[in-house]
Coordinates of C-alpha atoms in Angstrom, one line a residue:
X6 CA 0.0 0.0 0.0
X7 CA 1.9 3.1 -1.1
X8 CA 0.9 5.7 1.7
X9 CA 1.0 10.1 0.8
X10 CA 0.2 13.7 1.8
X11 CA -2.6 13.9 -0.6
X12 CA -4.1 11.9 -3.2
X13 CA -5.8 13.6 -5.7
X14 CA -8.7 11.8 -8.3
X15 CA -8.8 12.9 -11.5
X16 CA -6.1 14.8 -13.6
X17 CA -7.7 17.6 -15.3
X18 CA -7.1 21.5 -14.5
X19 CA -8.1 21.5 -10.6
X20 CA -6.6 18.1 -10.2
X21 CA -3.0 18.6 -12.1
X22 CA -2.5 22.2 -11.0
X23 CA -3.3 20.6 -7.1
X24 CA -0.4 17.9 -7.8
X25 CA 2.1 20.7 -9.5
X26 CA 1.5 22.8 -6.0
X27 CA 1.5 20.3 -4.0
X28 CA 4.5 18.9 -5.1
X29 CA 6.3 22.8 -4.9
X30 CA 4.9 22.6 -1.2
X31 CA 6.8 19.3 -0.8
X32 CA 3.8 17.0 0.2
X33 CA 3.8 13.3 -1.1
X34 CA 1.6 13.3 -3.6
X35 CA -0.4 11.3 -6.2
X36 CA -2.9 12.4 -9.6
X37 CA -4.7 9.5 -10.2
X38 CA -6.6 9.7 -13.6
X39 CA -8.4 6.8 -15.8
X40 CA -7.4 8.4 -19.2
X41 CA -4.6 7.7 -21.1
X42 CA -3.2 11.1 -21.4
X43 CA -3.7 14.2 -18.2
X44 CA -5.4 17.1 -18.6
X45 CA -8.9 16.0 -18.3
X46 CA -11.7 17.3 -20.5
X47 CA -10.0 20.7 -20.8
X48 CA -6.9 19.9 -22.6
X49 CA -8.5 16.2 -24.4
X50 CA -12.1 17.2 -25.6
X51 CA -12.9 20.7 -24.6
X52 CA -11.0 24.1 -24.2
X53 CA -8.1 23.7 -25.7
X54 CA -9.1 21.2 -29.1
X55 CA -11.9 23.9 -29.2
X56 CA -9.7 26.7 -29.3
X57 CA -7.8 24.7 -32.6
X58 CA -10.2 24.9 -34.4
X59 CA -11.8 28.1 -34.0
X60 CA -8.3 29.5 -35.1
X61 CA -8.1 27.1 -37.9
X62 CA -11.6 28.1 -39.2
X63 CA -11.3 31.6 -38.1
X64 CA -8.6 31.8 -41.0
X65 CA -10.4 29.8 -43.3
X66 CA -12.9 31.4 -43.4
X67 CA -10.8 34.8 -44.0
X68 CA -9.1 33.0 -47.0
X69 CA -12.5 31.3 -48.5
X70 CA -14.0 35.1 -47.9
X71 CA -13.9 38.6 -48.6
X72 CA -11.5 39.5 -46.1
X73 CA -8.5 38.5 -47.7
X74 CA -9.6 39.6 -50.7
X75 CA -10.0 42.7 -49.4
X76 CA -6.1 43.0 -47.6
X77 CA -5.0 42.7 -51.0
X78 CA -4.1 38.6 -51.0
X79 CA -5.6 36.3 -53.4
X80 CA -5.8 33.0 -52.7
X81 CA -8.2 30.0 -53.6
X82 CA -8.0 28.2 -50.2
X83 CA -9.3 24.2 -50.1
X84 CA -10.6 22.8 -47.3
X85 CA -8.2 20.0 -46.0
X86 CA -10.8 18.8 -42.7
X87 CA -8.5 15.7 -41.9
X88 CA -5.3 18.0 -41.8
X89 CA -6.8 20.3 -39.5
X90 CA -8.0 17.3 -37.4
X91 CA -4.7 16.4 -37.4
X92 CA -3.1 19.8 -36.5
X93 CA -5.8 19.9 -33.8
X94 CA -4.6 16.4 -31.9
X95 CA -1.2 16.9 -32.5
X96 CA -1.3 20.5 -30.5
X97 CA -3.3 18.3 -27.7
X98 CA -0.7 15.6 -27.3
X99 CA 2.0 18.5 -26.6
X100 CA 0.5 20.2 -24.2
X101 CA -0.7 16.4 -22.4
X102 CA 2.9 15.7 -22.8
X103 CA 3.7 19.2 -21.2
X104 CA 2.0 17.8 -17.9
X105 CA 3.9 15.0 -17.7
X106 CA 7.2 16.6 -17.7
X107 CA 5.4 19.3 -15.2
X108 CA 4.4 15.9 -12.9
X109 CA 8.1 14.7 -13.4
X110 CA 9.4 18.1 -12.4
X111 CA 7.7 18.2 -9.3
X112 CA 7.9 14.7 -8.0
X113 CA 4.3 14.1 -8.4
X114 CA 3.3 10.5 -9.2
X115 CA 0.3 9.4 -11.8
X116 CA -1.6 6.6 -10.9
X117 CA -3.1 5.1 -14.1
X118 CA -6.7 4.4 -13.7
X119 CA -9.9 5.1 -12.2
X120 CA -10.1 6.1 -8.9
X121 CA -13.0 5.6 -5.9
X122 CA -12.7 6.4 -2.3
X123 CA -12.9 2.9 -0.3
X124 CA -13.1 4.7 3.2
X125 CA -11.5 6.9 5.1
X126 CA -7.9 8.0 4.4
X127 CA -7.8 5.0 1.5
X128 CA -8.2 5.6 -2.4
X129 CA -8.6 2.2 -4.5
X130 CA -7.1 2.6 -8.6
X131 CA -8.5 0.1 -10.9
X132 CA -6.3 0.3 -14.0
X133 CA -7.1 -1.0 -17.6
X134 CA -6.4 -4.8 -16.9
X135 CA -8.3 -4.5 -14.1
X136 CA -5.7 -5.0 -11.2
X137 CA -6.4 -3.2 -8.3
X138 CA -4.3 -0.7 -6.5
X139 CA -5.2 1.1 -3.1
X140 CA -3.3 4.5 -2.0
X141 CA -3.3 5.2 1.6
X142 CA -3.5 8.9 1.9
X143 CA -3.7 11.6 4.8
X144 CA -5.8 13.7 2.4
X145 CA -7.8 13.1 -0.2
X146 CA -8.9 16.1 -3.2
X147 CA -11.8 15.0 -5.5
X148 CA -11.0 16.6 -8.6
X149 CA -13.2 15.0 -10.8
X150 CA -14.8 17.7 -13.3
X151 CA -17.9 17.5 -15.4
X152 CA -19.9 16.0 -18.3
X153 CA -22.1 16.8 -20.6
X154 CA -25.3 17.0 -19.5
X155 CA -27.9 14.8 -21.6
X156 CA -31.0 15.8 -23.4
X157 CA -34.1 14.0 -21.7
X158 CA -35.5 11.7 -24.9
X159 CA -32.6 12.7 -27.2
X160 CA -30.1 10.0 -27.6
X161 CA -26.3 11.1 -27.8
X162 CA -25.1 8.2 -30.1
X163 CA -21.7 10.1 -31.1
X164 CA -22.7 9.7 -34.9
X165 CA -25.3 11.8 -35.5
X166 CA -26.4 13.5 -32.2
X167 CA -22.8 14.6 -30.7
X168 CA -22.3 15.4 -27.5
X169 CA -19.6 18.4 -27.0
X170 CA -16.6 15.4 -27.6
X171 CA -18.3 14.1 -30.9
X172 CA -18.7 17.6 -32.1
X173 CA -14.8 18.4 -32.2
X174 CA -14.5 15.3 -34.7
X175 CA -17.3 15.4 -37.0
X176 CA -16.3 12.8 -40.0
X177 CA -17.5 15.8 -42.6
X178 CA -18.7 19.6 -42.6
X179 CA -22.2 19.0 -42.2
X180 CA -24.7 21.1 -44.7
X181 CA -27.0 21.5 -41.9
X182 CA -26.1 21.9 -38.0
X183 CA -28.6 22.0 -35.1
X184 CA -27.0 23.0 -32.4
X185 CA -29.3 22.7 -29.0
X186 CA -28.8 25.2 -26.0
X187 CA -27.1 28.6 -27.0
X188 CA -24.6 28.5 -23.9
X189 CA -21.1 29.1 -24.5
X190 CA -20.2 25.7 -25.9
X191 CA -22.8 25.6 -28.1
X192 CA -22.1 28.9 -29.6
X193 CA -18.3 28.1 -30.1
X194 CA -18.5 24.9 -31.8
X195 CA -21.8 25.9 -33.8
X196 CA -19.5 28.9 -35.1
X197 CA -16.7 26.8 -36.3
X198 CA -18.5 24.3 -38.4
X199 CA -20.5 27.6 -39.6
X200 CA -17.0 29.0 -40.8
X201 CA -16.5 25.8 -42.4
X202 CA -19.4 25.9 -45.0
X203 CA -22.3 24.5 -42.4
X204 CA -25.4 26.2 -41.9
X205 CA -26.4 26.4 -38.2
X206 CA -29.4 26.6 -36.7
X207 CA -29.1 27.2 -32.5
X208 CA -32.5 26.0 -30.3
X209 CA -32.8 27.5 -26.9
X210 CA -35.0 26.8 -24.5
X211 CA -34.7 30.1 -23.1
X212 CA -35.8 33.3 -24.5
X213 CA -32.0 34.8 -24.6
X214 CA -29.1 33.2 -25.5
X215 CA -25.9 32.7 -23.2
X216 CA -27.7 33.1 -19.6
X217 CA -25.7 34.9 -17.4
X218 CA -24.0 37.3 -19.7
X219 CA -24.9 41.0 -19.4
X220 CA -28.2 41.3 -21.5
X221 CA -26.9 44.1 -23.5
X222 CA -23.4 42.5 -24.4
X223 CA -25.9 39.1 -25.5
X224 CA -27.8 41.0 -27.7
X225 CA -25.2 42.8 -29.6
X226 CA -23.6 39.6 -29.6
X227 CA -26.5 37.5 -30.6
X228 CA -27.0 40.1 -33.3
X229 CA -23.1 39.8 -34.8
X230 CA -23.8 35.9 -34.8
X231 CA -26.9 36.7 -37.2
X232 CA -24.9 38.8 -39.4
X233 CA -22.6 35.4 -39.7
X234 CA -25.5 33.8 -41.2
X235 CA -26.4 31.2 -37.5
X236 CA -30.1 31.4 -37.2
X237 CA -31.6 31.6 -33.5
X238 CA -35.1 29.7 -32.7
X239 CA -35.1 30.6 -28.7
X240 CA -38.0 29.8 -26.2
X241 CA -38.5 26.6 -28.0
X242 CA -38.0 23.2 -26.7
X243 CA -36.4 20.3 -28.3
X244 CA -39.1 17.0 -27.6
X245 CA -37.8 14.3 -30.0
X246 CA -35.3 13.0 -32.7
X247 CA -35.3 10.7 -35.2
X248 CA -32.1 9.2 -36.4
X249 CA -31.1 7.9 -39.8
X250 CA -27.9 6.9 -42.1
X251 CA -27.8 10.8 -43.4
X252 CA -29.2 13.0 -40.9
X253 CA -31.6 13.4 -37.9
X254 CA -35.5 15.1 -37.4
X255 CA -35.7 17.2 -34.5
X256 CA -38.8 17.8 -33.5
X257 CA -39.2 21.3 -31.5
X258 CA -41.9 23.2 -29.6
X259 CA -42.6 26.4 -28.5
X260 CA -42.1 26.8 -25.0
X261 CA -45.0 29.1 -24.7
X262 CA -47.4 26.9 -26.6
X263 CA -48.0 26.7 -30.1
X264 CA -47.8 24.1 -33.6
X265 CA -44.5 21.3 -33.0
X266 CA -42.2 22.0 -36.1
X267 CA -39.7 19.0 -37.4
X268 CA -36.3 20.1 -38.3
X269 CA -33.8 18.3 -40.5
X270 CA -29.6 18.0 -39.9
X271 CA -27.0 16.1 -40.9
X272 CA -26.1 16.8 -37.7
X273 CA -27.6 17.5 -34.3
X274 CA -25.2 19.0 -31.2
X275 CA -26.6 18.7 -27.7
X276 CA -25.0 21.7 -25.8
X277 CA -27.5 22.4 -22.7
X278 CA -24.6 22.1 -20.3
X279 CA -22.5 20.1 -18.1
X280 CA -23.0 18.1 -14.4
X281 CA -20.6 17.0 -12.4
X282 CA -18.9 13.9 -12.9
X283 CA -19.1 12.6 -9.4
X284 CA -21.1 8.9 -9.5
X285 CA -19.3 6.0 -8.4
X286 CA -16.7 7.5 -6.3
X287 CA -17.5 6.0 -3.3
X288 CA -18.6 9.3 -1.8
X289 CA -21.5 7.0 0.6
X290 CA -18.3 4.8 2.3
X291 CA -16.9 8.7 4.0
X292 CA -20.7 10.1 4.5
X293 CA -20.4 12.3 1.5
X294 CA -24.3 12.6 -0.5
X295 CA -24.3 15.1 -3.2
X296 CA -26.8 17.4 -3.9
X297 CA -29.4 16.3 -6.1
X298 CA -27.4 18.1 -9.1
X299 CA -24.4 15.8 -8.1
X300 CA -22.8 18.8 -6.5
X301 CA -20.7 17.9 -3.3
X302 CA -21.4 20.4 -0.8
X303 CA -17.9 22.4 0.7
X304 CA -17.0 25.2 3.3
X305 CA -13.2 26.1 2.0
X306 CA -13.0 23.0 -0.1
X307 CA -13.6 20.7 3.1
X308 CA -16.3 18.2 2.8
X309 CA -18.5 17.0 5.5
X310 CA -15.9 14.4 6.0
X311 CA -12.2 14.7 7.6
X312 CA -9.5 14.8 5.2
X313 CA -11.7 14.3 2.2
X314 CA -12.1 18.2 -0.3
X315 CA -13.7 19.0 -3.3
X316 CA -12.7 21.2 -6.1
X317 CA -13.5 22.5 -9.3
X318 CA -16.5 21.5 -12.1
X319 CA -17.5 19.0 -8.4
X320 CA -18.5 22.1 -6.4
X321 CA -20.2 24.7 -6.5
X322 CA -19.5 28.1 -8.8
X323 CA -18.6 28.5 -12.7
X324 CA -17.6 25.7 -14.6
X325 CA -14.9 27.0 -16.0
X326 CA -11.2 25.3 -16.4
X327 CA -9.6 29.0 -14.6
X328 CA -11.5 28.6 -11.8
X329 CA -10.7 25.1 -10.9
X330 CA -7.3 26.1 -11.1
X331 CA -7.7 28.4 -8.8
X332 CA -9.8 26.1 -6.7
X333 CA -6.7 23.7 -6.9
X334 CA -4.1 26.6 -5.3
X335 CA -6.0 27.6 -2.6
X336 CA -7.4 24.5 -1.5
X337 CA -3.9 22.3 -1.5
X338 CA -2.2 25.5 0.3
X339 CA -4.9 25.2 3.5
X340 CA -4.0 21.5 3.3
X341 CA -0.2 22.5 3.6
X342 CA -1.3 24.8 6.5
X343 CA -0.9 28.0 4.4
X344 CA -4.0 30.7 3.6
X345 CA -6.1 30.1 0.4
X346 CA -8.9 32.1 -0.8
X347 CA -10.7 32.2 -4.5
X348 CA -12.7 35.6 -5.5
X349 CA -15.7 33.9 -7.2
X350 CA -16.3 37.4 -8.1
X351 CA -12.9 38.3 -10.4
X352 CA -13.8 34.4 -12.1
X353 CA -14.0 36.2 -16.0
X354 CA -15.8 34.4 -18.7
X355 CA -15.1 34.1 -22.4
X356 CA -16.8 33.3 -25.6
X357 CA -14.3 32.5 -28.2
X358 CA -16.3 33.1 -31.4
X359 CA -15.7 36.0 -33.5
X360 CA -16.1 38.8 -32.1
X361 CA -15.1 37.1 -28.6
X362 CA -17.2 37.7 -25.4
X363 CA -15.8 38.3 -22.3
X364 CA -16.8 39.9 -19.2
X365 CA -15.8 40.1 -15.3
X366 CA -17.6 40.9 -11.9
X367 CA -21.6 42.1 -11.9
X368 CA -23.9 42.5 -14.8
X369 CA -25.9 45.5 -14.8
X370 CA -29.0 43.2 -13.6
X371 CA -27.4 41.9 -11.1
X372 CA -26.9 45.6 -9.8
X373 CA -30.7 46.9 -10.3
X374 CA -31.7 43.9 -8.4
X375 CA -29.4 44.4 -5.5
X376 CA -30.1 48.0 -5.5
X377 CA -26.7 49.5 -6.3
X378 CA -26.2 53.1 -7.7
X379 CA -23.9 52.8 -10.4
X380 CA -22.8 54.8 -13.4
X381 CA -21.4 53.6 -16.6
X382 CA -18.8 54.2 -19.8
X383 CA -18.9 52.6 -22.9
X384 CA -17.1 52.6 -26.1
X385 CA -17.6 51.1 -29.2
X386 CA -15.0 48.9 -31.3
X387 CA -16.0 51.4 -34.5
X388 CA -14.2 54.0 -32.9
X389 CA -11.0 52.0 -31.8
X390 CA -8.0 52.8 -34.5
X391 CA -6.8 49.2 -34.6
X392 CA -10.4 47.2 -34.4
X393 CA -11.0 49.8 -37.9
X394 CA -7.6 48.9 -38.9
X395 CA -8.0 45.3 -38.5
X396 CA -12.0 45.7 -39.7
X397 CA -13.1 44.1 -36.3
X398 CA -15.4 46.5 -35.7
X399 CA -18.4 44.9 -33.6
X400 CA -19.2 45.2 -30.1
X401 CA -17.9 47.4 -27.4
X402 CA -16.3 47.4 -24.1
X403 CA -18.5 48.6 -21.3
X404 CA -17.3 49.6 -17.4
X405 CA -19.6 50.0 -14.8
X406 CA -18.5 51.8 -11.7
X407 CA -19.9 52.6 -8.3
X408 CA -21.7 55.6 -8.4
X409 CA -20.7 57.3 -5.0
X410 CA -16.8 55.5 -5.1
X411 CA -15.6 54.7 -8.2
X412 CA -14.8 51.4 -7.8
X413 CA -14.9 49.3 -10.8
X414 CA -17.9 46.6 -10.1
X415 CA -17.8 44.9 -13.4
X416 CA -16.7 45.0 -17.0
X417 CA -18.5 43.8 -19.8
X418 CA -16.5 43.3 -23.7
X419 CA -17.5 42.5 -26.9
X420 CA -15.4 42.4 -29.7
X421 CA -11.9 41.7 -31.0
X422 CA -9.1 39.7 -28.6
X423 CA -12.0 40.3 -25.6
X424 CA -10.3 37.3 -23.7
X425 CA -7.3 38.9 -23.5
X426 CA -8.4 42.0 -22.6
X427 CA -10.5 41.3 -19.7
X428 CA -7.5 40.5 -18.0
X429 CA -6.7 44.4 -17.3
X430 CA -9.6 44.2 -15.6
X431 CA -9.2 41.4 -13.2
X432 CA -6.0 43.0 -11.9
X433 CA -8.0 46.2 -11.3
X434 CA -10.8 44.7 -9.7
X435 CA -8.3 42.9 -7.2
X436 CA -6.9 45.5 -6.2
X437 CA -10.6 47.6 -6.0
X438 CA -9.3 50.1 -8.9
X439 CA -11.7 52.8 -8.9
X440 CA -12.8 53.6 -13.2
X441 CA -10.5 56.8 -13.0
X442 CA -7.5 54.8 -12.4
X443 CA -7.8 52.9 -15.4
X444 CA -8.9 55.9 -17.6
X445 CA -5.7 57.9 -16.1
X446 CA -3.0 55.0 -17.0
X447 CA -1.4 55.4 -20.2
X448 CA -2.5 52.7 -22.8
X449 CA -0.2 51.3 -26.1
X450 CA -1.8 53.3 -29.3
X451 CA -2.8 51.8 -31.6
X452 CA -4.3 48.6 -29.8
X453 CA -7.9 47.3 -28.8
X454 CA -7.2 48.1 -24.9
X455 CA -7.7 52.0 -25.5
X456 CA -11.4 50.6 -26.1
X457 CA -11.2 49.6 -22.7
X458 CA -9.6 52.5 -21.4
X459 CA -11.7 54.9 -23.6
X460 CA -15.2 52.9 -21.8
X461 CA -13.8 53.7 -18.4
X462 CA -13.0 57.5 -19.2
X463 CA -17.2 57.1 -19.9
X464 CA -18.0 56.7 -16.3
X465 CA -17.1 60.0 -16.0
X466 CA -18.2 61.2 -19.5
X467 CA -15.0 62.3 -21.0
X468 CA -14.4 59.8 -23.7
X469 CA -12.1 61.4 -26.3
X470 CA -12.3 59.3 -29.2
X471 CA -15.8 58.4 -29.7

């Protein structure tokens, strides 16, 4: 029985970046993860594969269209799908491979297989050949993530219904492309295979698209997607599919009441979200019961039972691969008798279509409802030098401030490279930056932060350039 510090299940962002740190703490410790390769969803079939492809058919679709054209550059581009496949894995396996030196580096052991809790202090590892391995441990970290949630009556068969996995390998560009639930996932993958020559048509349940977001930035966003050519049928609900060899018939209903309608695909993408992965770990044999979502319930990552924590896509708080990280950190530095705190509040999101989404602390509803004064400065991408430049010219970067202090509350960007500029943002927020100190801090010209820094000269209504 190999005994350690911690034991951590599962090996995707919370759980590797918990082994890296605590391995630079100097705690014995072991990743245990049933996949082949580390990283978990994130870096195998999610963010990263994701992000391949949106840059591979970003620039497609520059070369197919007008844009290069327009720069001056002809071209007659052809589609090479199993080339960019390719490009797409072999960027994946790096950056697995990356975490293995990183394990290596920090004297962190990986325990091939899948891991369950068999009682207090003990972890048991059933690899591939079915041998079984149990890890003694004075701590255990359940890192286990999420998975796609599933469509009640709508069978995910991987051929064609695709879950968010079977949407990153489609076999073919599909002529039509339903894509169901118009949530961040949904959006992203529905936009690639629409840069690829698919049309897509998004259902949503809802009577918005991407809950959550700041309903301005979603329908200026929702309104660029349009103007791409993906059609939107929201407050309609998805009640049956029919399979065949060459496609699938959704069948779809209002969600107010009203005549069924039957839509036809090649392919259909289930995208209504994602649950956490946390069945058949064993949770009952240390007292743990999950909510009825599957969430484990935690005060500072601790469970309801001793030496047992929780992080990431298994707790509470945005799903998002940043996060757990962060989760990961704090949580393996109270273990190592240090502080460790997460701001849920500074967690940004991203969208990363074109124009990209991203956005930071409150929405503007979620101050009217709590009954906060605030003021706010915005700035469109029209009037940024380098957006025109670069003709990226739709959205806008929004700040909204406290209206009696100043302090920056939450920050709202749609447009070009929004990912990585709400990052500016974070820092300020951290360190309770008041909109004036970001409108007084000199900014590179010509670049797409001055939009930013233009939206938070706004608060106080001297914008210069728009």
């Amino acid at each position: 029985m190999s005994q350690y510090d911690v034991v951590i299940i599962g090996g995707g962002p919370g759980g590797y970046n918990a082994a890296i740190r605590a391995g630079q703490l100097g705690l014995s410790v072991a990743c245990v993860e049933k996949r082949e390769t580390l990283g978990g969803t994130c870096l195998n079939v999610g963010c990263m594969p994701s992000k391949a492809l949106l840059h591979a058919s970003e620039l497609y679709e520059a070369a197919v269209g007008k844009e290069f054209e327009t720069l001056g550059i002809e071209v007659k581009p052809k589609l090479n799908l199993v080339q960019m496949m390719k490009q797409k894995a072999d960027s994946v396996a790096q950056l697995t491979k990356g975490i293995e030196f990183l394990f290596k580096k920090n004297k962190v052991d990986w325990v091939k297989g899948a891991g369950r809790i068999a009682g207090p202090g003990k972890v048991e590892v059933t690899g591939a050949d079915g041998q079984v391995q149990t890890l003694e441990a004075k701590n255990i970290v359940i890192a286990t993530g999420s998975e796609p949630t599933p469509l009640p009556g709508v069978e995910i068969d991987q051929k064609r219904i695709v879950d968010s996995t079977g949407a990153l390998s489609l076999p073919e560009v599909p002529k039509k492309l339903i894509v169901v639930g118009a949530g961040i996932i949904g959006l992203e993958l529905g936009s690639v295979w629409r840069r690829l020559g698919a049309e897509v048509t998004v259902v949503e349940f809802l009577d918005r698209i991407t809950p959550g977001m700041d309903v301005e930035t979603a329908k200026t966003f929702q309104r660029s997607l349009t103007k791409q050519g993906v059609v939107f049928k929201l407050g309609a609900k998805v009640t049956g599919a029919a399979t065949s060899k060459s496609g699938v018939k959704l069948t779809v209903e209002p969600v107010a009441g009203g005549e069924a309608e039957t839509l036809e695909a090649d392919y259909v993408l289930v995208a209504i979200g994602r649950r956490p992965y946390t069945a058949g770990l064993g949770l009952d044999s240390v007292g743990i019961t999950p909510d009825k979502r599957g969430f484990i319930e935690t005060d500072h990552f601790r469970t309801s039972a001793p030496g047992v924590w929780a992080i990431g896509d298994a707790i509470h708080g945005p799903m998002l691969a940043h996060k757990a990280e962060e989760d990961a950190v704090a949580c393996i530095e109270i273990i190592a008798g240090k502080y460790g705190h997460v701001d849920y509040n500074l967690v940004p999101s991203v969208v990363y279509t074109a124009p990209e989404v991203a956005w930071v602390g409150k929405t503007e509803e979620q101050l009217k409802e709590a009954g906060v004064a605030y003021k706010v400065g915005k700035f469109p991408f029209t009037a940024n030098s380098r957006a025109k430049i670069n003709h990226e010219t739709d959205g806008f970067a929004k700040v909204l401030a406290d209206a009696r202090t100043d302090e920056i509350l939450g920050v709202h960007i749609v447009g070009p490279q929004a990912g990585e500029m709400i990052g500016e943002y974070c820092v300020a927020m951290a360190f309770k930056a008041a909109s004036e100190d970001v409108a007084r801090t000199c900014h590179p010209h010509p670049t797409r932060s001055e939009a930013g820094r233009q939206a938070a000269m706004g608060v106080e209504g001297w914008t210069m350039q728009a």
